[in-house]
Amino acid sequence: MPLGFHPDLGRLPGDAVGGSAAAGRPDESLHYGLGPKAVRVSLFTHDLIVVGAGPAGTAAAIAATRHGSKRVIIVDKAPPGRDKVCGDAIGPEGAAELVGLGLPGLLRAQERARSFRLTSPAGVSASGSPPVAGYVVARVEFDARLLQAAIAVGVEFEQLRVRSLHHEGGGTRVGEKLTAPVVIGADGANSVVRRAVGQPANTGKHLAVAVRGYAPTPAGTDELFIGWDSQPGGGLCYVWAFPLASGVTNIGYGCASTAAGGGRARLVRRLAELLPDFDVAGTELAGHRLPLSTWRPVPAVGNVLLTGDAASLINPTTGEGISYALASGALAGRAAATCTDTAGAVYMAELKARFGGHHKRMARIYPLLDIPIAVEAAVRACARDRVVFERILELGLGAGRLRRRHLLRFAAAAVLPQRVSAPRAEHD
Ligand SMILES: Cc1cc2nc3c(=O)[nH]c(=O)nc-3n(C[C@H](O)[C@H](O)[C@H](O)COP(=O)(O)OP(=O)(O)OC[C@H]3O[C@@H](n4cnc5c(N)ncnc54)[C@H](O)[C@@H]3O)c2cc1C
């Protein structure tokens, strides 16, 4: 039930209207009048504070506003237009989330990814069109568009590095002056909000590390490429090359942190070895962590909700995290707006309903990627059977699932002696 905070009644004396809130002491809500017509007046500066202006945070703020929250603020340590180390690929599920947020025009036709190629460590290759379009957009551009869309629906933005949270007056204070009954932590892999609510960070095989940069796209390259790379001591790594419409390609290499022996130098060396057509030596590379969904913190503590990377929602097989960030942000924002008092509990239940089964499936599949023969079999099955290829893409790019009939096709294509078909690019 919305609590019906009135945007003006709820402001403390001296609060700025339409901008950041002015200093003030938070307090419990005050009730005026008697019976069902009583007006509840909030003395919080905001209905919702979102920490982090990435896909999770902007989706949360937009969803909350669309579901009735009047005073929503996003705070981020960086000014608008910050870059994010990422592969820049947005899968079909991510595109669908944007439509659900009322942003169907955010991705552009020229940013569509038409063809996908997977290779195994032994060089088996499978390619084809994804069943539904994916996109590649530089994150600096994508995140700026999302923040712009949030501001356009009335969300406030303030540059603020959050260092801790303070429980005050039945809500939470962020920084010196911002207070709200609900706070959404969308502050990424190194989340301060997650730490503030006592939740540990991912480690070991539940954490991946990756480097990426932008290199000129060699002539004739237009497909998205992911190459699985096995490690001498076991552990999955992968290289990618995702061409952008602008004529550069996002190239990168990532590993589970347990398989990343040799550190950054080894990641860069394998990137150069596996992508000989790209000028890796001349490319500026940056690295970042990926908290994989095989281990996740409790997604809400009281009315502090964790979303996106702060909730460790990255797909362990591909490193895809944007669609989960958008989806979890949207769920958290809606819960904050429509069930303010119980937002944390409602969000946890909805997140579980949406992704609980998917996370269990991914946790079962993930260890198989440490077994080279299983990776070979998977890519061989993709090369031989388009349905398997599409299901594997769906699993890697969103919340897809392998049903029993797909597993049977997978097993048949992987192990039965068959003629290996040429990589397919067409789709019926
Ligand atoms: C190398 C690499 C490649 C990847 N490739 C892909 C890919 O191709 N496709 C895909 O879907 N996913 C990919 N991912 C994962 C994807 O980048 C993340 O899942 C996604 O960015 C998560 O979004 P988010 O909003 O949760 O966090 P982020 O995008 O990280 O946003 C967090 C925001 O919080 C802000 N912030 C952090 N700390 C504070 C603080 N203390 N106070 C205030 N603000 C703070 C940051 O400035 C930032 O704006 C990749 C990740 C890496 C590292």
CSV table of C-alpha atoms and ligand atoms in Angstrom, one decimal:
chain,number,residue,atom,x,y,z
A,1,MET,CA,0.0,0.0,0.0
A,2,PRO,CA,1.4,3.4,-0.9
A,3,LEU,CA,1.7,5.5,2.2
A,4,GLY,CA,0.7,8.6,0.3
A,5,PHE,CA,3.5,10.9,1.2
A,6,HIS,CA,2.7,14.4,0.0
A,7,PRO,CA,5.6,16.0,-1.9
A,8,ASP,CA,5.3,19.4,-0.3
A,9,LEU,CA,3.9,18.5,3.1
A,10,GLY,CA,6.7,16.1,3.5
A,11,ARG,CA,9.5,18.6,3.2
A,12,LEU,CA,11.3,20.1,6.2
A,13,PRO,CA,11.5,23.9,6.5
A,14,GLY,CA,14.2,25.1,4.1
A,15,ASP,CA,14.1,22.0,1.8
A,16,ALA,CA,14.7,22.8,-1.8
A,17,VAL,CA,11.8,21.8,-4.0
A,18,GLY,CA,12.8,19.9,-7.2
A,19,GLY,CA,16.5,19.8,-6.2
A,20,SER,CA,18.5,18.2,-3.5
A,21,ALA,CA,17.1,18.3,-0.1
A,22,ALA,CA,18.4,20.9,2.4
A,23,ALA,CA,19.7,20.0,5.8
A,24,GLY,CA,17.2,18.8,8.3
A,25,ARG,CA,16.6,16.4,11.1
A,26,PRO,CA,14.7,13.3,10.1
A,27,ASP,CA,11.8,12.1,12.2
A,28,GLU,CA,9.0,9.6,12.3
A,29,SER,CA,6.0,10.4,10.2
A,30,LEU,CA,3.5,12.6,11.9
A,31,HIS,CA,-0.3,11.9,11.6
A,32,TYR,CA,-2.8,14.8,11.5
A,33,GLY,CA,-6.5,14.2,12.0
A,34,LEU,CA,-8.4,11.1,13.1
A,35,GLY,CA,-9.7,8.0,11.5
A,36,PRO,CA,-9.4,6.9,7.9
A,37,LYS,CA,-9.0,10.4,6.7
A,38,ALA,CA,-5.9,11.1,8.7
A,39,VAL,CA,-3.1,12.6,6.6
A,40,ARG,CA,0.3,11.0,7.1
A,41,VAL,CA,3.0,13.6,6.7
A,42,SER,CA,6.5,12.4,6.1
A,43,LEU,CA,9.4,14.3,7.5
A,44,PHE,CA,11.9,12.3,5.5
A,45,THR,CA,13.6,14.4,2.8
A,46,HIS,CA,12.8,11.7,0.2
A,47,ASP,CA,10.5,8.7,-0.4
A,48,LEU,CA,13.5,6.8,-1.8
A,49,ILE,CA,17.2,7.2,-1.9
A,50,VAL,CA,19.1,5.2,-4.6
A,51,VAL,CA,22.8,4.8,-4.2
A,52,GLY,CA,24.4,4.3,-7.7
A,53,ALA,CA,23.5,5.6,-11.1
A,54,GLY,CA,24.3,2.5,-13.1
A,55,PRO,CA,21.5,0.3,-14.8
A,56,ALA,CA,20.3,-1.0,-11.4
A,57,GLY,CA,20.0,2.4,-9.8
A,58,THR,CA,18.4,4.2,-12.7
A,59,ALA,CA,16.0,1.3,-13.3
A,60,ALA,CA,15.0,1.4,-9.6
A,61,ALA,CA,14.5,5.2,-9.6
A,62,ILE,CA,12.4,5.1,-12.8
A,63,ALA,CA,10.3,2.2,-11.6
A,64,ALA,CA,9.6,3.8,-8.2
A,65,THR,CA,8.6,7.1,-9.9
A,66,ARG,CA,6.4,5.3,-12.4
A,67,HIS,CA,4.7,3.5,-9.5
A,68,GLY,CA,3.9,6.6,-7.6
A,69,SER,CA,7.0,7.7,-5.6
A,70,LYS,CA,7.2,11.5,-5.7
A,71,ARG,CA,10.6,12.3,-4.3
A,72,VAL,CA,13.2,9.9,-5.5
A,73,ILE,CA,16.9,10.8,-5.6
A,74,ILE,CA,19.9,9.0,-7.1
A,75,VAL,CA,23.3,9.7,-5.6
A,76,ASP,CA,26.5,8.6,-7.2
A,77,LYS,CA,30.1,9.3,-6.4
A,78,ALA,CA,30.8,10.2,-10.0
A,79,PRO,CA,29.3,13.0,-12.0
A,80,PRO,CA,26.8,12.1,-14.8
A,81,GLY,CA,28.5,10.6,-17.8
A,82,ARG,CA,30.9,8.3,-15.9
A,83,ASP,CA,32.2,5.2,-17.8
A,84,LYS,CA,31.9,1.6,-16.5
A,85,VAL,CA,34.3,-1.2,-17.3
A,86,CYS,CA,32.1,-3.6,-19.2
A,87,GLY,CA,31.8,-5.6,-22.4
A,88,ASP,CA,28.9,-3.4,-23.4
A,89,ALA,CA,26.7,-6.3,-24.6
A,90,ILE,CA,23.0,-6.0,-23.8
A,91,GLY,CA,21.1,-9.2,-24.3
A,92,PRO,CA,17.5,-9.6,-25.3
A,93,GLU,CA,16.4,-9.8,-21.7
A,94,GLY,CA,18.0,-6.5,-21.0
A,95,ALA,CA,16.3,-5.0,-24.0
A,96,ALA,CA,12.9,-6.4,-22.8
A,97,GLU,CA,13.5,-4.9,-19.3
A,98,LEU,CA,14.0,-1.4,-20.9
A,99,VAL,CA,10.6,-1.8,-22.7
A,100,GLY,CA,9.1,-2.8,-19.3
A,101,LEU,CA,10.5,0.4,-17.8
A,102,GLY,CA,8.8,2.4,-20.5
A,103,LEU,CA,12.0,3.1,-22.4
A,104,PRO,CA,11.5,1.3,-25.8
A,105,GLY,CA,13.6,3.8,-27.7
A,106,LEU,CA,16.7,3.7,-25.5
A,107,LEU,CA,18.5,1.3,-27.8
A,108,ARG,CA,18.9,2.1,-31.5
A,109,ALA,CA,18.6,0.0,-34.6
A,110,GLN,CA,22.3,0.4,-35.5
A,111,GLU,CA,23.3,-0.9,-32.1
A,112,ARG,CA,21.7,-4.3,-32.8
A,113,ALA,CA,23.9,-7.4,-32.7
A,114,ARG,CA,23.1,-9.6,-35.6
A,115,SER,CA,25.4,-12.6,-35.2
A,116,PHE,CA,27.1,-14.4,-32.4
A,117,ARG,CA,30.0,-16.8,-32.4
A,118,LEU,CA,31.2,-19.1,-29.6
A,119,THR,CA,34.4,-21.1,-29.7
A,120,SER,CA,35.7,-23.9,-27.4
A,121,PRO,CA,39.3,-24.1,-26.1
A,122,ALA,CA,40.0,-26.7,-28.8
A,123,GLY,CA,38.7,-24.4,-31.5
A,124,VAL,CA,35.3,-25.8,-32.2
A,125,SER,CA,33.1,-23.0,-33.3
A,126,ALA,CA,29.3,-22.3,-33.4
A,127,SER,CA,27.7,-19.2,-34.7
A,128,GLY,CA,24.3,-17.9,-35.6
A,129,SER,CA,21.7,-15.2,-34.9
A,130,PRO,CA,20.3,-14.8,-31.4
A,131,PRO,CA,16.6,-15.7,-31.4
A,132,VAL,CA,15.8,-12.2,-30.2
A,133,ALA,CA,18.0,-9.1,-30.9
A,134,GLY,CA,20.7,-8.1,-28.5
A,135,TYR,CA,22.6,-4.8,-28.6
A,136,VAL,CA,26.1,-3.4,-28.1
A,137,VAL,CA,26.3,0.1,-26.7
A,138,ALA,CA,29.3,1.8,-25.0
A,139,ARG,CA,28.4,2.0,-21.3
A,140,VAL,CA,29.4,5.6,-21.1
A,141,GLU,CA,26.6,6.2,-23.6
A,142,PHE,CA,24.1,3.6,-22.3
A,143,ASP,CA,24.3,4.7,-18.6
A,144,ALA,CA,24.0,8.4,-19.6
A,145,ARG,CA,20.8,7.7,-21.6
A,146,LEU,CA,19.4,5.8,-18.6
A,147,LEU,CA,20.2,8.7,-16.1
A,148,GLN,CA,18.8,11.2,-18.6
A,149,ALA,CA,15.6,9.1,-18.7
A,150,ALA,CA,15.4,9.0,-14.9
A,151,ILE,CA,15.8,12.8,-14.7
A,152,ALA,CA,13.2,13.2,-17.4
A,153,VAL,CA,10.6,11.4,-15.2
A,154,GLY,CA,11.4,13.7,-12.2
A,155,VAL,CA,14.2,11.8,-10.4
A,156,GLU,CA,16.8,14.1,-8.7
A,157,PHE,CA,20.5,13.4,-9.0
A,158,GLU,CA,23.3,14.5,-6.6
A,159,GLN,CA,27.0,13.7,-6.8
A,160,LEU,CA,27.8,12.1,-3.4
A,161,ARG,CA,30.2,9.4,-2.3
A,162,VAL,CA,28.4,7.3,0.3
A,163,ARG,CA,30.6,6.0,3.0
A,164,SER,CA,28.0,4.7,5.5
A,165,LEU,CA,24.3,4.5,6.3
A,166,HIS,CA,22.7,5.7,9.5
A,167,HIS,CA,19.4,4.4,10.9
A,168,GLU,CA,17.4,7.4,12.1
A,169,GLY,CA,13.8,8.3,12.8
A,170,GLY,CA,12.4,5.0,11.5
A,171,GLY,CA,14.3,5.4,8.2
A,172,THR,CA,17.8,5.7,6.9
A,173,ARG,CA,20.1,8.8,6.5
A,174,VAL,CA,22.6,8.9,3.7
A,175,GLY,CA,25.3,11.5,3.9
A,176,GLU,CA,24.7,14.5,6.0
A,177,LYS,CA,21.2,15.4,5.0
A,178,LEU,CA,19.3,12.9,2.9
A,179,THR,CA,16.7,10.6,4.6
A,180,ALA,CA,14.1,8.2,3.4
A,181,PRO,CA,12.1,5.2,4.6
A,182,VAL,CA,13.7,3.0,1.9
A,183,VAL,CA,17.3,3.0,0.5
A,184,ILE,CA,18.3,1.0,-2.6
A,185,GLY,CA,22.0,-0.1,-2.9
A,186,ALA,CA,22.9,-0.1,-6.6
A,187,ASP,CA,26.5,0.8,-6.0
A,188,GLY,CA,28.1,-2.0,-7.9
A,189,ALA,CA,30.6,-4.8,-7.2
A,190,ASN,CA,32.3,-3.0,-4.3
A,191,SER,CA,29.1,-1.9,-2.7
A,192,VAL,CA,29.4,0.3,0.4
A,193,VAL,CA,25.6,-0.2,1.1
A,194,ARG,CA,26.1,-4.0,1.1
A,195,ARG,CA,28.9,-3.6,3.6
A,196,ALA,CA,26.9,-1.2,5.7
A,197,VAL,CA,24.1,-3.8,6.2
A,198,GLY,CA,26.7,-6.4,7.2
A,199,GLN,CA,26.7,-8.5,4.0
A,200,PRO,CA,30.1,-9.9,2.9
A,201,ALA,CA,31.5,-9.6,-0.7
A,202,ASN,CA,32.0,-12.4,-3.1
A,203,THR,CA,35.4,-14.2,-3.1
A,204,GLY,CA,37.1,-17.2,-4.7
A,205,LYS,CA,35.3,-18.9,-7.5
A,206,HIS,CA,32.2,-16.7,-6.9
A,207,LEU,CA,34.1,-13.7,-8.1
A,208,ALA,CA,35.5,-13.1,-11.6
A,209,VAL,CA,38.0,-10.5,-12.7
A,210,ALA,CA,38.3,-9.0,-16.2
A,211,VAL,CA,40.1,-6.4,-18.3
A,212,ARG,CA,38.6,-4.6,-21.3
A,213,GLY,CA,39.4,-1.8,-23.8
A,214,TYR,CA,38.4,-0.4,-27.1
A,215,ALA,CA,40.4,-1.3,-30.3
A,216,PRO,CA,39.7,-0.3,-33.9
A,217,THR,CA,37.4,-2.9,-35.5
A,218,PRO,CA,39.3,-4.9,-38.2
A,219,ALA,CA,37.6,-4.8,-41.6
A,220,GLY,CA,34.8,-7.3,-42.1
A,221,THR,CA,34.2,-8.0,-38.4
A,222,ASP,CA,30.6,-7.7,-37.4
A,223,GLU,CA,29.8,-10.7,-35.1
A,224,LEU,CA,29.9,-10.8,-31.4
A,225,PHE,CA,32.6,-13.3,-30.3
A,226,ILE,CA,33.0,-15.2,-27.1
A,227,GLY,CA,35.9,-17.7,-26.8
A,228,TRP,CA,36.1,-20.0,-23.8
A,229,ASP,CA,39.6,-20.6,-22.7
A,230,SER,CA,40.6,-23.4,-20.3
A,231,GLN,CA,43.3,-23.1,-17.7
A,232,PRO,CA,46.1,-25.5,-17.1
A,233,GLY,CA,45.0,-25.8,-13.4
A,234,GLY,CA,41.3,-25.8,-14.3
A,235,GLY,CA,38.9,-22.9,-14.2
A,236,LEU,CA,37.0,-21.1,-16.9
A,237,CYS,CA,38.3,-18.0,-18.6
A,238,TYR,CA,36.9,-16.3,-21.7
A,239,VAL,CA,37.8,-13.7,-24.3
A,240,TRP,CA,35.4,-11.5,-26.1
A,241,ALA,CA,35.2,-9.1,-29.0
A,242,PHE,CA,32.0,-7.1,-29.3
A,243,PRO,CA,32.0,-4.6,-32.2
A,244,LEU,CA,30.2,-1.3,-31.7
A,245,ALA,CA,28.4,0.8,-34.3
A,246,SER,CA,31.1,3.5,-33.9
A,247,GLY,CA,33.9,1.4,-35.5
A,248,VAL,CA,35.6,0.3,-32.4
A,249,THR,CA,35.4,-3.1,-30.8
A,250,ASN,CA,35.1,-3.8,-27.0
A,251,ILE,CA,37.7,-6.5,-26.4
A,252,GLY,CA,38.4,-8.2,-23.1
A,253,TYR,CA,39.4,-11.2,-21.2
A,254,GLY,CA,38.0,-12.5,-17.9
A,255,CYS,CA,38.5,-15.4,-15.4
A,256,ALA,CA,37.0,-16.7,-12.2
A,257,SER,CA,39.4,-15.1,-9.6
A,258,THR,CA,40.6,-18.6,-8.7
A,259,ALA,CA,41.7,-19.2,-12.3
A,260,ALA,CA,43.3,-15.8,-12.7
A,261,GLY,CA,46.8,-16.8,-11.5
A,262,GLY,CA,49.4,-14.4,-12.9
A,263,GLY,CA,47.1,-11.5,-12.4
A,264,ARG,CA,46.5,-8.7,-14.8
A,265,ALA,CA,49.6,-9.4,-16.9
A,266,ARG,CA,48.3,-12.9,-17.7
A,267,LEU,CA,44.9,-11.6,-18.6
A,268,VAL,CA,46.4,-9.1,-21.0
A,269,ARG,CA,48.8,-11.7,-22.5
A,270,ARG,CA,45.9,-14.2,-23.1
A,271,LEU,CA,43.8,-11.4,-24.6
A,272,ALA,CA,46.6,-10.6,-27.1
A,273,GLU,CA,47.2,-14.3,-27.9
A,274,LEU,CA,43.5,-15.1,-28.5
A,275,LEU,CA,42.7,-11.9,-30.5
A,276,PRO,CA,45.6,-11.6,-32.9
A,277,ASP,CA,43.6,-9.5,-35.3
A,278,PHE,CA,43.3,-6.7,-32.7
A,279,ASP,CA,45.9,-4.1,-31.6
A,280,VAL,CA,45.9,-5.2,-28.0
A,281,ALA,CA,49.3,-3.6,-27.2
A,282,GLY,CA,48.0,-0.2,-28.4
A,283,THR,CA,44.7,-0.5,-26.4
A,284,GLU,CA,44.2,1.1,-23.0
A,285,LEU,CA,42.8,-1.6,-20.8
A,286,ALA,CA,40.9,-1.2,-17.5
A,287,GLY,CA,39.9,-4.0,-15.1
A,288,HIS,CA,37.0,-4.6,-12.7
A,289,ARG,CA,35.4,-7.4,-10.6
A,290,LEU,CA,32.3,-9.4,-11.4
A,291,PRO,CA,30.4,-10.8,-8.4
A,292,LEU,CA,28.9,-14.0,-9.8
A,293,SER,CA,25.4,-15.1,-8.8
A,294,THR,CA,26.7,-18.5,-7.6
A,295,TRP,CA,27.0,-16.7,-4.2
A,296,ARG,CA,24.7,-13.9,-3.3
A,297,PRO,CA,24.2,-11.7,-0.2
A,298,VAL,CA,20.8,-11.4,1.5
A,299,PRO,CA,19.2,-9.0,-1.0
A,300,ALA,CA,17.4,-6.9,1.7
A,301,VAL,CA,18.1,-6.0,5.3
A,302,GLY,CA,15.1,-4.2,6.7
A,303,ASN,CA,14.3,-1.5,4.2
A,304,VAL,CA,17.8,-1.4,2.6
A,305,LEU,CA,17.6,-3.3,-0.7
A,306,LEU,CA,20.5,-4.5,-2.8
A,307,THR,CA,20.3,-4.7,-6.6
A,308,GLY,CA,22.5,-5.5,-9.6
A,309,ASP,CA,26.1,-6.1,-8.8
A,310,ALA,CA,25.6,-5.1,-5.2
A,311,ALA,CA,23.4,-8.1,-4.9
A,312,SER,CA,25.9,-10.3,-6.9
A,313,LEU,CA,23.5,-11.0,-9.8
A,314,ILE,CA,26.1,-11.6,-12.6
A,315,ASN,CA,25.6,-14.7,-14.8
A,316,PRO,CA,28.6,-17.0,-14.0
A,317,THR,CA,28.8,-18.4,-17.5
A,318,THR,CA,29.0,-15.2,-19.5
A,319,GLY,CA,29.6,-12.3,-17.1
A,320,GLU,CA,26.3,-10.8,-18.2
A,321,GLY,CA,24.9,-8.5,-15.5
A,322,ILE,CA,23.1,-5.6,-17.2
A,323,SER,CA,19.8,-7.4,-17.6
A,324,TYR,CA,19.8,-8.6,-14.0
A,325,ALA,CA,20.7,-5.1,-12.8
A,326,LEU,CA,17.8,-3.6,-14.8
A,327,ALA,CA,15.4,-6.3,-13.6
A,328,SER,CA,16.4,-6.3,-9.9
A,329,GLY,CA,16.4,-2.5,-9.9
A,330,ALA,CA,12.9,-2.4,-11.4
A,331,LEU,CA,11.6,-4.9,-8.8
A,332,ALA,CA,13.2,-3.0,-5.9
A,333,GLY,CA,11.9,0.4,-7.2
A,334,ARG,CA,8.4,-1.0,-7.5
A,335,ALA,CA,8.5,-2.5,-4.0
A,336,ALA,CA,9.8,0.8,-2.5
A,337,ALA,CA,6.9,2.7,-4.1
A,338,THR,CA,4.0,0.4,-3.6
A,339,CYS,CA,4.8,-1.3,-0.2
A,340,THR,CA,7.0,1.2,1.5
A,341,ASP,CA,6.7,-0.3,5.0
A,342,THR,CA,7.6,-3.8,3.8
A,343,ALA,CA,9.7,-3.0,0.8
A,344,GLY,CA,12.6,-5.3,1.8
A,345,ALA,CA,10.4,-8.4,2.4
A,346,VAL,CA,8.4,-7.8,-0.8
A,347,TYR,CA,11.5,-7.3,-2.9
A,348,MET,CA,13.1,-10.5,-1.6
A,349,ALA,CA,10.0,-12.5,-2.4
A,350,GLU,CA,9.8,-11.1,-5.9
A,351,LEU,CA,13.5,-11.5,-6.7
A,352,LYS,CA,13.3,-15.1,-5.6
A,353,ALA,CA,10.2,-15.7,-7.7
A,354,ARG,CA,11.8,-14.2,-10.7
A,355,PHE,CA,15.4,-15.6,-10.5
A,356,GLY,CA,15.4,-18.3,-7.8
A,357,GLY,CA,15.2,-21.2,-10.2
A,358,HIS,CA,17.6,-19.5,-12.7
A,359,HIS,CA,20.2,-19.1,-10.0
A,360,LYS,CA,19.9,-22.7,-9.0
A,361,ARG,CA,20.3,-23.8,-12.6
A,362,MET,CA,23.4,-21.6,-13.1
A,363,ALA,CA,25.0,-22.9,-9.9
A,364,ARG,CA,24.6,-26.4,-11.2
A,365,ILE,CA,26.0,-25.5,-14.7
A,366,TYR,CA,28.9,-23.4,-13.5
A,367,PRO,CA,31.1,-26.2,-12.1
A,368,LEU,CA,30.8,-28.0,-15.5
A,369,LEU,CA,32.7,-25.1,-17.1
A,370,ASP,CA,35.8,-26.2,-15.2
A,371,ILE,CA,35.7,-29.5,-17.0
A,372,PRO,CA,37.3,-28.9,-20.5
A,373,ILE,CA,35.4,-31.9,-22.0
A,374,ALA,CA,32.1,-30.4,-20.9
A,375,VAL,CA,32.9,-27.1,-22.6
A,376,GLU,CA,33.9,-28.8,-25.8
A,377,ALA,CA,30.7,-30.9,-25.7
A,378,ALA,CA,28.6,-27.7,-25.2
A,379,VAL,CA,30.1,-25.9,-28.1
A,380,ARG,CA,30.0,-29.0,-30.3
A,381,ALA,CA,26.3,-29.3,-29.4
A,382,CYS,CA,25.8,-25.6,-30.3
A,383,ALA,CA,27.5,-26.1,-33.7
A,384,ARG,CA,25.3,-29.1,-34.5
A,385,ASP,CA,21.9,-28.1,-33.2
A,386,ARG,CA,20.5,-24.6,-33.5
A,387,VAL,CA,17.9,-25.1,-30.8
A,388,VAL,CA,20.7,-26.0,-28.3
A,389,PHE,CA,22.7,-23.0,-29.5
A,390,GLU,CA,19.7,-20.7,-28.9
A,391,ARG,CA,19.0,-22.1,-25.5
A,392,ILE,CA,22.6,-21.7,-24.4
A,393,LEU,CA,22.6,-18.1,-25.6
A,394,GLU,CA,19.4,-17.5,-23.6
A,395,LEU,CA,20.9,-19.1,-20.5
A,396,GLY,CA,24.1,-16.9,-20.9
A,397,LEU,CA,22.3,-13.7,-21.7
A,398,GLY,CA,19.4,-13.7,-19.3
A,399,ALA,CA,17.0,-16.0,-17.4
A,400,GLY,CA,16.6,-18.7,-20.0
A,401,ARG,CA,16.1,-22.3,-19.0
A,402,LEU,CA,17.1,-25.7,-20.4
A,403,ARG,CA,14.1,-28.0,-20.3
A,404,ARG,CA,14.3,-31.8,-20.4
A,405,ARG,CA,13.9,-32.0,-24.1
A,406,HIS,CA,16.7,-29.5,-24.6
A,407,LEU,CA,19.0,-31.5,-22.4
A,408,LEU,CA,18.2,-34.6,-24.5
A,409,ARG,CA,19.0,-32.7,-27.7
A,410,PHE,CA,22.1,-31.3,-26.0
A,411,ALA,CA,23.3,-34.8,-25.0
A,412,ALA,CA,22.5,-36.2,-28.4
A,413,ALA,CA,24.3,-33.4,-30.3
A,414,ALA,CA,27.3,-33.5,-27.9
A,415,VAL,CA,28.0,-37.2,-27.9
A,416,LEU,CA,26.4,-39.0,-30.8
A,417,PRO,CA,28.6,-39.3,-33.9
A,418,GLN,CA,27.2,-36.8,-36.4
A,419,ARG,CA,28.1,-34.7,-39.3
A,420,VAL,CA,29.3,-31.3,-38.0
A,421,SER,CA,27.4,-28.7,-39.9
A,422,ALA,CA,28.9,-25.5,-41.1
A,423,PRO,CA,28.4,-22.6,-38.6
A,424,ARG,CA,24.9,-21.3,-39.3
A,425,ALA,CA,24.2,-17.6,-39.6
A,426,GLU,CA,20.6,-17.7,-40.7
A,427,HIS,CA,17.5,-18.0,-38.5
A,428,ASP,CA,14.1,-19.1,-39.5
B,1,LIG,C1,35.1,-6.4,-17.7
B,1,LIG,C2,33.6,-6.5,-17.5
B,1,LIG,C3,32.8,-6.9,-18.6
B,1,LIG,C4,31.4,-7.0,-18.5
B,1,LIG,N1,30.7,-7.2,-19.6
B,1,LIG,C5,29.3,-7.3,-19.6
B,1,LIG,C6,28.6,-7.4,-20.8
B,1,LIG,O1,29.1,-7.4,-21.9
B,1,LIG,N2,27.2,-7.4,-20.6
B,1,LIG,C7,26.6,-7.4,-19.4
B,1,LIG,O2,25.4,-7.4,-19.3
B,1,LIG,N3,27.3,-7.2,-18.3
B,1,LIG,C8,28.7,-7.1,-18.3
B,1,LIG,N4,29.4,-7.0,-17.2
B,1,LIG,C9,28.7,-6.8,-15.9
B,1,LIG,C10,28.1,-5.4,-15.8
B,1,LIG,O3,29.0,-4.4,-16.1
B,1,LIG,C11,27.4,-5.2,-14.5
B,1,LIG,O4,26.7,-6.3,-14.1
B,1,LIG,C12,26.6,-4.0,-14.4
B,1,LIG,O5,27.3,-2.8,-14.6
B,1,LIG,C13,25.8,-3.9,-13.1
B,1,LIG,O6,25.2,-2.7,-13.0
B,1,LIG,P1,24.9,-1.9,-11.6
B,1,LIG,O7,24.0,-0.8,-11.8
B,1,LIG,O8,24.6,-3.0,-10.6
B,1,LIG,O9,26.4,-1.4,-11.1
B,1,LIG,P2,27.4,-0.4,-11.8
B,1,LIG,O10,27.1,-0.3,-13.3
B,1,LIG,O11,28.7,-0.8,-11.4
B,1,LIG,O12,27.0,1.0,-11.2
B,1,LIG,C14,27.3,1.3,-9.8
B,1,LIG,C15,27.3,2.8,-9.6
B,1,LIG,O13,27.5,3.0,-8.2
B,1,LIG,C16,28.3,4.1,-8.1
B,1,LIG,N5,29.0,4.0,-6.8
B,1,LIG,C17,29.8,3.0,-6.4
B,1,LIG,N6,30.2,3.2,-5.1
B,1,LIG,C18,29.5,4.3,-4.7
B,1,LIG,C19,29.5,5.1,-3.4
B,1,LIG,N7,30.2,4.7,-2.4
B,1,LIG,N8,28.7,6.1,-3.3
B,1,LIG,C20,28.0,6.6,-4.4
B,1,LIG,N9,28.0,5.9,-5.6
B,1,LIG,C21,28.8,4.8,-5.7
B,1,LIG,C22,29.3,4.0,-9.2
B,1,LIG,O14,29.9,5.2,-9.5
B,1,LIG,C23,28.4,3.5,-10.3
B,1,LIG,O15,27.9,4.6,-11.1
B,1,LIG,C24,30.8,-6.8,-17.3
B,1,LIG,C25,31.6,-6.5,-16.1
B,1,LIG,C26,32.9,-6.4,-16.3
B,1,LIG,C27,33.8,-6.0,-15.1
